[in-house]
PDB file of C-alpha atoms in Angstrom:
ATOM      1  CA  UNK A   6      -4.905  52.238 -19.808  1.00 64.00           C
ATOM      2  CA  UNK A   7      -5.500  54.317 -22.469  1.00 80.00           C
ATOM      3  CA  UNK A   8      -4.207  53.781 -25.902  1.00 87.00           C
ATOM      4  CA  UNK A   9      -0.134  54.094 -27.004  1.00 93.00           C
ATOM      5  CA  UNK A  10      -0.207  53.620 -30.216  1.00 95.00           C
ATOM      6  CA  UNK A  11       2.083  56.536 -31.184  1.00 97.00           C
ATOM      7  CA  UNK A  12       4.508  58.430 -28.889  1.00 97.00           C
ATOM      8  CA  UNK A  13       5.811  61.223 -30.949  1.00 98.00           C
ATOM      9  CA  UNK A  14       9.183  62.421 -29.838  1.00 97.00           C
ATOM     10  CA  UNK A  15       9.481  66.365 -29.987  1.00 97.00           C
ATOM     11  CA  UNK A  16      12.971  67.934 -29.086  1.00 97.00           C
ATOM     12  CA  UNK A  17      12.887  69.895 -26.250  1.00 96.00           C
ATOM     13  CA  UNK A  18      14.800  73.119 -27.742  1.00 96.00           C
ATOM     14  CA  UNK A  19      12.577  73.473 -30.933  1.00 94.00           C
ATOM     15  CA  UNK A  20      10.071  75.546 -29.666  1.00 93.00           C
ATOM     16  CA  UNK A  21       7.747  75.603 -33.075  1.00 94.00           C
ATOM     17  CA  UNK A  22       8.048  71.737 -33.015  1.00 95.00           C
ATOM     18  CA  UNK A  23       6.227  71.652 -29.298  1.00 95.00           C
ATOM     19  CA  UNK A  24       4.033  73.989 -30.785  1.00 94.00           C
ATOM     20  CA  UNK A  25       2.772  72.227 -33.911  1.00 94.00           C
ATOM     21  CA  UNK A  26       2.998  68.867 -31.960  1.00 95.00           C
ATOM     22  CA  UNK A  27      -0.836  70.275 -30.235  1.00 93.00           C
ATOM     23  CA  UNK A  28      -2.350  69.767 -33.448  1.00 93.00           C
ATOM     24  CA  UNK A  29      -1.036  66.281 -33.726  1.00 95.00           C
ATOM     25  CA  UNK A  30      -3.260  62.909 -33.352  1.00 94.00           C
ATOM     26  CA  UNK A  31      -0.182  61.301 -31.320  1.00 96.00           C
ATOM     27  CA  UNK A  32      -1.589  59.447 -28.700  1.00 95.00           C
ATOM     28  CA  UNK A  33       1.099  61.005 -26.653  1.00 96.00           C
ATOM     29  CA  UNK A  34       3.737  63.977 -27.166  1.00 98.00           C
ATOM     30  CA  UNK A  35       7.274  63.199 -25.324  1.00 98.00           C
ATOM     31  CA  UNK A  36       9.161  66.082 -25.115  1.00 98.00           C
ATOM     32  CA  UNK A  37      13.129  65.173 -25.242  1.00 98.00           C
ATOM     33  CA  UNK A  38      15.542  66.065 -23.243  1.00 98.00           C
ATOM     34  CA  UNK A  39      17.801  63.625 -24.518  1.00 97.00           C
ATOM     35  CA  UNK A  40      19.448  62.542 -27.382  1.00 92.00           C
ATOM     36  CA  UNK A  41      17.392  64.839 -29.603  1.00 94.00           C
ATOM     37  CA  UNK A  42      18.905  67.302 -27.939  1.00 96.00           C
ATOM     38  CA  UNK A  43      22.486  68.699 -28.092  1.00 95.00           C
ATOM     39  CA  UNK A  44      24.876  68.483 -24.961  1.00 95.00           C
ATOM     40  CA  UNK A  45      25.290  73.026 -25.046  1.00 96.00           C
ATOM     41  CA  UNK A  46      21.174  73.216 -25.104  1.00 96.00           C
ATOM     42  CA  UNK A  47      20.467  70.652 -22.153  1.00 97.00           C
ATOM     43  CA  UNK A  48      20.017  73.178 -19.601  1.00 96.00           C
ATOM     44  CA  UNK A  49      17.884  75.897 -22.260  1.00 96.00           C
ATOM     45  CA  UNK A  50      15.937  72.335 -23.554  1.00 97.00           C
ATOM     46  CA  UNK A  51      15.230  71.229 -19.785  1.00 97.00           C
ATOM     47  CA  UNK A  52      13.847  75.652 -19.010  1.00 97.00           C
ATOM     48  CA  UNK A  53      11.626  75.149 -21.933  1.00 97.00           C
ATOM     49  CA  UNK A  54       9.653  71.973 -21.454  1.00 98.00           C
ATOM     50  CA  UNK A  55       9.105  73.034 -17.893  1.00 97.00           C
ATOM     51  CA  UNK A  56       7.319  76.100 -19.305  1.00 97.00           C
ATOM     52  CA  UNK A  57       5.836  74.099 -22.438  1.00 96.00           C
ATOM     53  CA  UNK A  58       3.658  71.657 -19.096  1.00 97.00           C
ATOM     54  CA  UNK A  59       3.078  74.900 -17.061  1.00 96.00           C
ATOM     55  CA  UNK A  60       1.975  77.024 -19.622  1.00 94.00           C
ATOM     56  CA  UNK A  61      -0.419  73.781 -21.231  1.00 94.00           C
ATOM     57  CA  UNK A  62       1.061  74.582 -25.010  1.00 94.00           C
ATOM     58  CA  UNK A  63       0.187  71.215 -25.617  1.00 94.00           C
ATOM     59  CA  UNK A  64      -3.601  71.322 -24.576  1.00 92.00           C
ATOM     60  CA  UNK A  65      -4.800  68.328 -24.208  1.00 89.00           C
ATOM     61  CA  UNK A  66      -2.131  66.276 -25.297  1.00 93.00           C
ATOM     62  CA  UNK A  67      -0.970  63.650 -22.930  1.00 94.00           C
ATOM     63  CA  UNK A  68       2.820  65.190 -22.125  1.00 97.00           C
ATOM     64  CA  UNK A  69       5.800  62.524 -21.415  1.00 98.00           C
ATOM     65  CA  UNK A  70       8.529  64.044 -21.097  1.00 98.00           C
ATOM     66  CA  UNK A  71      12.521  62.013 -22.039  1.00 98.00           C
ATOM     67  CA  UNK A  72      15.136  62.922 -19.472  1.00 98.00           C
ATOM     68  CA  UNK A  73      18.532  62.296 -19.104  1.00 97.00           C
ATOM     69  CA  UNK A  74      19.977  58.836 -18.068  1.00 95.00           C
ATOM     70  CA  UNK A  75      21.384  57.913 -14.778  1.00 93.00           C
ATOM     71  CA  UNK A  76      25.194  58.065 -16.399  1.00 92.00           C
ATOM     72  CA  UNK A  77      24.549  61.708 -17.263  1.00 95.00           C
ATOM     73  CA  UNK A  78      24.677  63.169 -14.289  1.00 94.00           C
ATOM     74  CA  UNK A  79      21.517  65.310 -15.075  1.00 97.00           C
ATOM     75  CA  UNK A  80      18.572  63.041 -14.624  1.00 97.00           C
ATOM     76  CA  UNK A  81      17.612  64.817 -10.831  1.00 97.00           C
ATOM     77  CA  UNK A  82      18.112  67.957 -12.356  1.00 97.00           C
ATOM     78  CA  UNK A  83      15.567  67.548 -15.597  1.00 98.00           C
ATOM     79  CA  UNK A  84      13.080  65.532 -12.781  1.00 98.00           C
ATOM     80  CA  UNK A  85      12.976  68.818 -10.481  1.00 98.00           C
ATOM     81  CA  UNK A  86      12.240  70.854 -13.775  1.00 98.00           C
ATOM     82  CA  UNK A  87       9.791  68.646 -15.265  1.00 98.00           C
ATOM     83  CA  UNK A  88       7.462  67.028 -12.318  1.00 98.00           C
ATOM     84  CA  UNK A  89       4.859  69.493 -12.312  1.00 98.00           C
ATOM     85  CA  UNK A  90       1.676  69.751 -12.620  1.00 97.00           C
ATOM     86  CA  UNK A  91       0.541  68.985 -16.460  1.00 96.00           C
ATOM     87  CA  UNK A  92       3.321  65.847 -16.766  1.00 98.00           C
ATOM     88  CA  UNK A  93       1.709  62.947 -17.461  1.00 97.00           C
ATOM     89  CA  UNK A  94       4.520  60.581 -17.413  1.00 98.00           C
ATOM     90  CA  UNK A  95       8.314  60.380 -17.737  1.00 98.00           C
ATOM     91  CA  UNK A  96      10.345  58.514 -20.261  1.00 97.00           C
ATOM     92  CA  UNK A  97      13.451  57.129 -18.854  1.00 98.00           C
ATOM     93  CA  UNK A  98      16.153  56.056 -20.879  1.00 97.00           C
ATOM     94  CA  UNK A  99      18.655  52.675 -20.053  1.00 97.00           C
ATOM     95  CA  UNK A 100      17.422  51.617 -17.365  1.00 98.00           C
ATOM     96  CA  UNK A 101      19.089  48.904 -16.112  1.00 97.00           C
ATOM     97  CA  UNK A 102      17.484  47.233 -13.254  1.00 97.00           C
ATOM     98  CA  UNK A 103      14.726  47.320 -11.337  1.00 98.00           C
ATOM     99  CA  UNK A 104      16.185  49.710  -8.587  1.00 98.00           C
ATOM    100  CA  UNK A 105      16.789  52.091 -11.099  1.00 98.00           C
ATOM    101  CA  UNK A 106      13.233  52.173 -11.289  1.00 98.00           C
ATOM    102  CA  UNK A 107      12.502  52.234  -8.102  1.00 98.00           C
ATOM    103  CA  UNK A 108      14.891  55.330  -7.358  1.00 98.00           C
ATOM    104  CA  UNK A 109      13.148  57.031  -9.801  1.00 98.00           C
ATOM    105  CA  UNK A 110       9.871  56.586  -8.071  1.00 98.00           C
ATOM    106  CA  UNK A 111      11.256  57.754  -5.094  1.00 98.00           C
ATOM    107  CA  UNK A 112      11.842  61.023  -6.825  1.00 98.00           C
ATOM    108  CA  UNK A 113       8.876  61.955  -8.525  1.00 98.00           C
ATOM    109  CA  UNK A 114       7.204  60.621  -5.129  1.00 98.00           C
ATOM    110  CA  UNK A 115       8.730  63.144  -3.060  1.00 98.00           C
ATOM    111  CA  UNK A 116       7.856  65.743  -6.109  1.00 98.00           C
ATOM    112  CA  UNK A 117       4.382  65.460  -5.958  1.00 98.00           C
ATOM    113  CA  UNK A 118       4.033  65.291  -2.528  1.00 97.00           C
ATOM    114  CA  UNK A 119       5.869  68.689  -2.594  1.00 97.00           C
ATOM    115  CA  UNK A 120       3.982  70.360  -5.698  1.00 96.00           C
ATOM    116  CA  UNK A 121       0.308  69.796  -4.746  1.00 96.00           C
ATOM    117  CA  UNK A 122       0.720  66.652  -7.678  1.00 97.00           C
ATOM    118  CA  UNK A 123      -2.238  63.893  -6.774  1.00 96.00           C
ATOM    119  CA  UNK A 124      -0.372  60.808  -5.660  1.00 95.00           C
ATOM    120  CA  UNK A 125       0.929  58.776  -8.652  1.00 93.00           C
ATOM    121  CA  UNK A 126       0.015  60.498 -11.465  1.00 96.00           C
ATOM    122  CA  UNK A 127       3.062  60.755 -13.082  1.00 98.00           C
ATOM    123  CA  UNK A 128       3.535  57.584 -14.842  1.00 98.00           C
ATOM    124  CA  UNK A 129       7.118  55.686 -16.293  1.00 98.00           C
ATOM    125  CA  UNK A 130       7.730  54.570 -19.601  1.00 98.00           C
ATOM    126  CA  UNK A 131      11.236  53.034 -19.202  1.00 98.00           C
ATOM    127  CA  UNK A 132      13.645  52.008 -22.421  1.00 98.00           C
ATOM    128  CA  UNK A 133      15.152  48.767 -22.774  1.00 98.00           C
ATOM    129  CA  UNK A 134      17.786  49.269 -24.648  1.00 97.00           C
ATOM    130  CA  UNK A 135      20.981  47.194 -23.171  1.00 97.00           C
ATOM    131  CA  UNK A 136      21.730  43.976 -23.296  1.00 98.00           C
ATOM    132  CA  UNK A 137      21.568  44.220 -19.148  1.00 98.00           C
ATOM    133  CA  UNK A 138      18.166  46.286 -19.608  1.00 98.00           C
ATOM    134  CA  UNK A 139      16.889  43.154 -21.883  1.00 98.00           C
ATOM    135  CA  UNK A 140      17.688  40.591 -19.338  1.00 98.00           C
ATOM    136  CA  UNK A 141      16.244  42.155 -16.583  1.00 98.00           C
ATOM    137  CA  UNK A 142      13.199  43.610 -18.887  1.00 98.00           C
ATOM    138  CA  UNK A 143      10.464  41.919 -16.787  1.00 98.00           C
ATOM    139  CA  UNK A 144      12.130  42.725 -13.646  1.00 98.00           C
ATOM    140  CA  UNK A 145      12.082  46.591 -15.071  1.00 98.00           C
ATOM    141  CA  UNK A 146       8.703  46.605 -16.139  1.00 98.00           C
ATOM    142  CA  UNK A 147       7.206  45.800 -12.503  1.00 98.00           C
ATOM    143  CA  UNK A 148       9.079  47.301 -10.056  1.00 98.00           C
ATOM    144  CA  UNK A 149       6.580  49.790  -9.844  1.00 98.00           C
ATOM    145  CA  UNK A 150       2.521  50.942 -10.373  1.00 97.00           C
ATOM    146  CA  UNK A 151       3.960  53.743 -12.243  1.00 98.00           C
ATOM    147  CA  UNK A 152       4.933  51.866 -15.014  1.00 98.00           C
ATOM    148  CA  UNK A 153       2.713  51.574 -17.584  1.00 97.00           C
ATOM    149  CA  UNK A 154       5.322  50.461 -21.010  1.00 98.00           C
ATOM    150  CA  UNK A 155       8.387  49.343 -21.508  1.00 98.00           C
ATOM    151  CA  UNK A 156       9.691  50.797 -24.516  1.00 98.00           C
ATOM    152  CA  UNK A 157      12.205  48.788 -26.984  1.00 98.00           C
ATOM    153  CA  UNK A 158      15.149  51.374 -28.714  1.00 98.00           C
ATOM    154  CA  UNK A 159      16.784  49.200 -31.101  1.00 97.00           C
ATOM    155  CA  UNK A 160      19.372  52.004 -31.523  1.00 96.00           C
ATOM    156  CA  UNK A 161      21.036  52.029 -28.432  1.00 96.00           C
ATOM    157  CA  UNK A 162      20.284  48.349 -28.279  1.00 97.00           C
ATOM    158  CA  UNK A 163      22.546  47.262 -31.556  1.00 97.00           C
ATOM    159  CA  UNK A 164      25.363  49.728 -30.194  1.00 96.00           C
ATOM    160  CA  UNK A 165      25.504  48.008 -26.741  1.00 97.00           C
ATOM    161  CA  UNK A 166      25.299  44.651 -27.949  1.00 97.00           C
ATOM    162  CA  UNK A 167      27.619  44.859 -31.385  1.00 96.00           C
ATOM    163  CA  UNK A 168      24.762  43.822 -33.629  1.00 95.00           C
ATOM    164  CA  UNK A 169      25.132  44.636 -37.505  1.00 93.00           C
ATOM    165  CA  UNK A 170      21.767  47.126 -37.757  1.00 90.00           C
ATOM    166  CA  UNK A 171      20.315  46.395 -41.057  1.00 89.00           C
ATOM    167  CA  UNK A 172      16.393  47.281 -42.628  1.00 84.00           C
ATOM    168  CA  UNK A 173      15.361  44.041 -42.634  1.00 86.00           C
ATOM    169  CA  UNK A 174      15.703  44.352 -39.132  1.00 89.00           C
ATOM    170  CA  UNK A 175      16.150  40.435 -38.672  1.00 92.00           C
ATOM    171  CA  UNK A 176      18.669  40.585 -35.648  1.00 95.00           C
ATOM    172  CA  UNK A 177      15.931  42.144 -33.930  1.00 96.00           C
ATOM    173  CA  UNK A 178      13.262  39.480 -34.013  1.00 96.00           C
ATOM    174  CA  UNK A 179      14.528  37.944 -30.506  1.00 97.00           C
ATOM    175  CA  UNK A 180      15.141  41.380 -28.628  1.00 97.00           C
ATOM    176  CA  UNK A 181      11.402  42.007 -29.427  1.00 98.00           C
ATOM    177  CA  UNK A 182       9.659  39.188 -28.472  1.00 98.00           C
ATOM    178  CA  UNK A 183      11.704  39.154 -24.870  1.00 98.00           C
ATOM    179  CA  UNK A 184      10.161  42.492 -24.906  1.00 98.00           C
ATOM    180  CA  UNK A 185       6.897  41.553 -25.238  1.00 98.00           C
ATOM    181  CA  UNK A 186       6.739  38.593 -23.064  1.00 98.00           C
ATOM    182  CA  UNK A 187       8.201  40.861 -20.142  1.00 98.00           C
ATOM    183  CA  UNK A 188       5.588  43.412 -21.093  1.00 97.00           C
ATOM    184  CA  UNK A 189       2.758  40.854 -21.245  1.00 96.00           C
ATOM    185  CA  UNK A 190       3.539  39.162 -17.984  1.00 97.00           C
ATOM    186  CA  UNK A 191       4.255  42.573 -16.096  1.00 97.00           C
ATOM    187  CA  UNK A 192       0.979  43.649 -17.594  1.00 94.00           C
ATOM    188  CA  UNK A 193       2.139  46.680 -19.160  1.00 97.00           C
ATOM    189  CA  UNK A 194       1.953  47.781 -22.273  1.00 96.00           C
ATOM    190  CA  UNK A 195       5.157  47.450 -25.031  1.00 98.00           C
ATOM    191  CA  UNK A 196       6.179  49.762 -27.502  1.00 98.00           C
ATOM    192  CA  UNK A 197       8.485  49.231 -30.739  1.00 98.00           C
ATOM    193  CA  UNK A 198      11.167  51.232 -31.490  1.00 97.00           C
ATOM    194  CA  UNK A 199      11.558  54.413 -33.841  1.00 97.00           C
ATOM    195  CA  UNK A 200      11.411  53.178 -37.709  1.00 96.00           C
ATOM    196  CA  UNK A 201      14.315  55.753 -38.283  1.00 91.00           C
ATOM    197  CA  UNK A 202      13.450  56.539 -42.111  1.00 92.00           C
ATOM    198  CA  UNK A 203      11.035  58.884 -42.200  1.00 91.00           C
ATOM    199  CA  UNK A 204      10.528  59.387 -45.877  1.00 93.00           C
ATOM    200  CA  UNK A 205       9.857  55.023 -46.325  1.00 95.00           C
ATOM    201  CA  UNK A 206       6.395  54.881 -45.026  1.00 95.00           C
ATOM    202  CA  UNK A 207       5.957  51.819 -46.800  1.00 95.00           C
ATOM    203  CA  UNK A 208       8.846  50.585 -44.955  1.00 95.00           C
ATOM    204  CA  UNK A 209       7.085  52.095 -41.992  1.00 96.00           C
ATOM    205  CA  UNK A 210       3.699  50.197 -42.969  1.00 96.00           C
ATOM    206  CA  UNK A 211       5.587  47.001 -43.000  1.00 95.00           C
ATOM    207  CA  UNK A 212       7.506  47.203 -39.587  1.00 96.00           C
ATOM    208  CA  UNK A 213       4.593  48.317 -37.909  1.00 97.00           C
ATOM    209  CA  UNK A 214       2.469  45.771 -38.731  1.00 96.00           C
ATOM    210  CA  UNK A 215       5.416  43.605 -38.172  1.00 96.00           C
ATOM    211  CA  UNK A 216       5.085  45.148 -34.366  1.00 97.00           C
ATOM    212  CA  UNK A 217       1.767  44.632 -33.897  1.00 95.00           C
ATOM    213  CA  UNK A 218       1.759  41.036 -34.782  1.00 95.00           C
ATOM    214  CA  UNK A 219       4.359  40.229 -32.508  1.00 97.00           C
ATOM    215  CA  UNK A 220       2.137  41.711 -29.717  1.00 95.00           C
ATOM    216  CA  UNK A 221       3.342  45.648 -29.209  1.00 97.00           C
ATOM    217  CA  UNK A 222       0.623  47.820 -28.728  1.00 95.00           C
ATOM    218  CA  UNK A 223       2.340  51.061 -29.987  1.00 97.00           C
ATOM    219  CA  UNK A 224       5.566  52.582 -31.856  1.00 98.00           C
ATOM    220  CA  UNK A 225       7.695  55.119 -30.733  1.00 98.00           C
ATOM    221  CA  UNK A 226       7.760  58.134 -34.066  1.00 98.00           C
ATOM    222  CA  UNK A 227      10.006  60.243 -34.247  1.00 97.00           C
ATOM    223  CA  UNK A 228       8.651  62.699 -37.234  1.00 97.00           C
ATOM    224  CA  UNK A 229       4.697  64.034 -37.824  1.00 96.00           C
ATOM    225  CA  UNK A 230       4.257  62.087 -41.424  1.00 96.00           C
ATOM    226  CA  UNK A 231       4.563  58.743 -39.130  1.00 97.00           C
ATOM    227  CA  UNK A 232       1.291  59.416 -36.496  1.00 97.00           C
ATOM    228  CA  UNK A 233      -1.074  58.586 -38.922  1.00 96.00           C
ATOM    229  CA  UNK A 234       0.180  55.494 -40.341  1.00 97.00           C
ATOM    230  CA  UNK A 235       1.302  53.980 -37.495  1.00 97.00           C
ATOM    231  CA  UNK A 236      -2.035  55.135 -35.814  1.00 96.00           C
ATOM    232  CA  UNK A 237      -3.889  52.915 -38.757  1.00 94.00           C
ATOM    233  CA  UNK A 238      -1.852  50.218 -38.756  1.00 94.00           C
ATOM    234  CA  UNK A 239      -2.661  49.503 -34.916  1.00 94.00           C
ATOM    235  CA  UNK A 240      -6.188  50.218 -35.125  1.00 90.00           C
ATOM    236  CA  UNK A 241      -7.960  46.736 -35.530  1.00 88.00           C
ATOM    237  CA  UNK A 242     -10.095  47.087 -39.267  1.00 85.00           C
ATOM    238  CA  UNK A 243     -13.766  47.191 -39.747  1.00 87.00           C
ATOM    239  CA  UNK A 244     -13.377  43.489 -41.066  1.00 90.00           C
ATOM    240  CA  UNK A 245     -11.481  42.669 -38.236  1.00 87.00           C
ATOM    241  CA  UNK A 246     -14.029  44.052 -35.647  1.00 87.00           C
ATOM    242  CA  UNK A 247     -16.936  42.406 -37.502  1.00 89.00           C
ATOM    243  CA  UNK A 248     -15.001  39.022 -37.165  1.00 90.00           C
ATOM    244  CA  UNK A 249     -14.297  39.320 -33.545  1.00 88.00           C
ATOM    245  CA  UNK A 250     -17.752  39.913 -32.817  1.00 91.00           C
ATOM    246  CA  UNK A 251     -19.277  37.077 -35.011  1.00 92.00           C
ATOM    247  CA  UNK A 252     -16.616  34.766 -32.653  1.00 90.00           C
ATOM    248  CA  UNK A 253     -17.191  36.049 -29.212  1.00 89.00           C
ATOM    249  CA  UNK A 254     -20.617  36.030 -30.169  1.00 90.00           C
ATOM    250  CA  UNK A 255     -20.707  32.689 -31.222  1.00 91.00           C
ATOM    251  CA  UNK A 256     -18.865  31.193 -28.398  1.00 90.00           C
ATOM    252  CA  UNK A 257     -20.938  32.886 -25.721  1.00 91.00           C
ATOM    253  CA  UNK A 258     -23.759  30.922 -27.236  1.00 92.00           C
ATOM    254  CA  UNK A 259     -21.882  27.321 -27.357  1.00 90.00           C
ATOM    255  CA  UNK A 260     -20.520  28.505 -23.914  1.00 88.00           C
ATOM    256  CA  UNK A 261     -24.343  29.039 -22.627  1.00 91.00           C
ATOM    257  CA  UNK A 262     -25.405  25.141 -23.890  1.00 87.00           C
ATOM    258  CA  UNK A 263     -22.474  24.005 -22.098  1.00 90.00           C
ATOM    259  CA  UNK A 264     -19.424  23.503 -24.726  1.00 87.00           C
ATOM    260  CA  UNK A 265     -16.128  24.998 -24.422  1.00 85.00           C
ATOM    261  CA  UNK A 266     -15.925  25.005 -28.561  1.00 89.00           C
ATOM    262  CA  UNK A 267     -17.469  25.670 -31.515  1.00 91.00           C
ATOM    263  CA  UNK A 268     -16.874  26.715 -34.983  1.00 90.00           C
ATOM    264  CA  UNK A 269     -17.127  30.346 -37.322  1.00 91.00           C
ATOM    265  CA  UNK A 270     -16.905  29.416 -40.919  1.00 91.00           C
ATOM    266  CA  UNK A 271     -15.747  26.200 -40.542  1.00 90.00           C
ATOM    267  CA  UNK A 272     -12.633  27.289 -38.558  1.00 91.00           C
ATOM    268  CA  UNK A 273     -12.529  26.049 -34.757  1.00 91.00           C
ATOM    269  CA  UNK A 274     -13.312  28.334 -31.966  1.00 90.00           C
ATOM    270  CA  UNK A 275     -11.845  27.581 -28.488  1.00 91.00           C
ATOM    271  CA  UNK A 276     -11.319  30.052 -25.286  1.00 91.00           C
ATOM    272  CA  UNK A 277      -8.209  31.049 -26.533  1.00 88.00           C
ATOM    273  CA  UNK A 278      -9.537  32.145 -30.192  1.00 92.00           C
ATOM    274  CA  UNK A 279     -12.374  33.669 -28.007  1.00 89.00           C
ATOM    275  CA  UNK A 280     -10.242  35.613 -25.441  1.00 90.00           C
ATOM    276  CA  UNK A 281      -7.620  37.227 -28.321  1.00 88.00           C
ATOM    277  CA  UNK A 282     -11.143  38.309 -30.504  1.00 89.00           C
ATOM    278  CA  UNK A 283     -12.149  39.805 -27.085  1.00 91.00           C
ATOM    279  CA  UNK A 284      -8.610  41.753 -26.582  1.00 86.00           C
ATOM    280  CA  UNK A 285      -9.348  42.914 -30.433  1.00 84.00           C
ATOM    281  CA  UNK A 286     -12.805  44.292 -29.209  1.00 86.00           C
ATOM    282  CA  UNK A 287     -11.339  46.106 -26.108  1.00 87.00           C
ATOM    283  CA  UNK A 288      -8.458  47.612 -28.129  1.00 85.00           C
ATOM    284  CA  UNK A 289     -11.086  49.007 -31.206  1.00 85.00           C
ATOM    285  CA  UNK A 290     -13.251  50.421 -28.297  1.00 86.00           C
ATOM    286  CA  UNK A 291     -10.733  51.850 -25.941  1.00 83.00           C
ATOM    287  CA  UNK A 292      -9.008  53.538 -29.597  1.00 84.00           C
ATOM    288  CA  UNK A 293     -12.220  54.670 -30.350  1.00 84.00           C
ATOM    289  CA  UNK A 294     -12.938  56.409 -27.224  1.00 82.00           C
ATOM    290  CA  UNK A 295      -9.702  57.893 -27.370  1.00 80.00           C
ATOM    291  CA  UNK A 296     -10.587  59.425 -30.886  1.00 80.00           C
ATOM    292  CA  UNK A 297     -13.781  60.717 -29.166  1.00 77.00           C
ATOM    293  CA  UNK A 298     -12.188  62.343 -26.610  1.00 71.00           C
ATOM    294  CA  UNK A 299     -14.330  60.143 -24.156  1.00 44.00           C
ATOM    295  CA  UNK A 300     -11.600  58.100 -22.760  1.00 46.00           C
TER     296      UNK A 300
END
């Protein structure tokens, strides 16, 4: 799959915001229908992105698009306006089990079948962002090929489960990593949630690279001055290429002699050491590929 890093949340109704989001080095551009978006604009919001994916304002910007949840009562309504051709994927908010998934496959199946759209194209990023979505995260994350990322809101998250939100964002530490391990063993990708201050980039900085340690691929930003940063901070360093190359290189040569070990600057090397320097290598080349506009 191709790089997540940053999914940059545009509000549906703010025309000039779609607009400037072409220029943008988002990995992706999700146009909101959702909570970005006030309850008198829904139906003006949902009229606009439809004519923001047919009209290709975005170029060629991979388009995701937030709907409505199930509870709303609108979610069929923004999926009828929205699957066309041009959508790349849809962002589906609380989730809650895996048939919710699965009726939302159903959908966009019957959609492109019906618009000329090749056959599962239009991929799902679902939230988890309930206690229930949490606990059945992994469950979520593979009840269908469409899915491609589960997405983490801690927002929606703290307000379900009563949790005290604070900066530090310590109550969150478990939430994430249940993320990521349903992520990792569905084999999708997982994405952190918005870093809500905007202005704090060095607060940004820090989260981020908290993210990324704890095995996300991506953050979900919810202003332009965030792409870049959070961009950097998931794009493995020069140093950090070097190194993985000096390991996989070296263990492919113990590995040819017949050892399962050996050592880079006095540090061990074992198949685990030399599979996670290999995931570093894919990652730098798929990002740079992206950057080429080769992927």
């Amino acid at each position: 799959m191709e790089p997540l890093r940053t999914m940059l949340s545009v509000p549906g109704n703010r025309q000039n915001m779609v607009e400037k989001a072409r220029s943008l080095p988002a990995d992706a551009i999700v146009l909101d229908l959702e909570d970005s978006v006030p309850v008198a604009e829904k139906v003006n919001a949902r009229a606009m992105v439809a004519d923001a994916i047919a009209g290709h304002i975005l170029g060629e910007q991979r388009v995701f698009v937030r709907i409505n949840s199930f509870g709303s009562g609108l979610l069929e309504h923004d999926l009828d306006a929205v699957v066309i051709p041009g959508l790349d994927g849809i962002n589906l908010p609380k989730p809650g089990s895996a048939e919710d998934i699965r009726a939302v496959d159903s959908i966009i199946g019957r959609l492109e079948t019906e618009r000329g759209i090749e056959s599962s194209r239009v991929r799902l990023t679902p939230w988890i962002e309930t206690a229930r979505g949490l606990l059945n995260a992994f469950e979520i994350a593979s009840a269908s090929p469409r899915v491609v990322a589960i997405i983490f809101g801690a927002e929606d998250f703290t307000l379900d489960t009563g949790m005290q939100r604070s900066i530090e964002g310590d109550e969150l530490f478990q939430p994430r990593i249940m993320v990521v391990v349903a992520a990792t063993a569905a084999e999708v990708a997982a994405i952190d949630t918005p870093f809500n201050d905007f202005r704090d980039e060095a607060g940004l900085v820090r989260e981020t690279s908290l993210a990324r340690r704890l095995g996300f691929q991506g953050k979900y930003v919810i202003h332009p001055s965030q792409v870049e940063p959070v961009n950097q901070a998931f794009r493995p360093s020069p140093e950090e290429v070097e190194q993985a190359r000096r390991v996989v290189e070296a263990f492919d040569a113990a590995e040819a002699e017949g050892f399962a070990s050996t050592s880079v600057d006095g540090k061990m090397i074992d198949i685990p050491i030399a599979g996670r320097a290999r995931r570093l290598l894919s990652v730098a080349d798929s990002i740079e590929r992206r950057e080429k506009g080769t992927s």
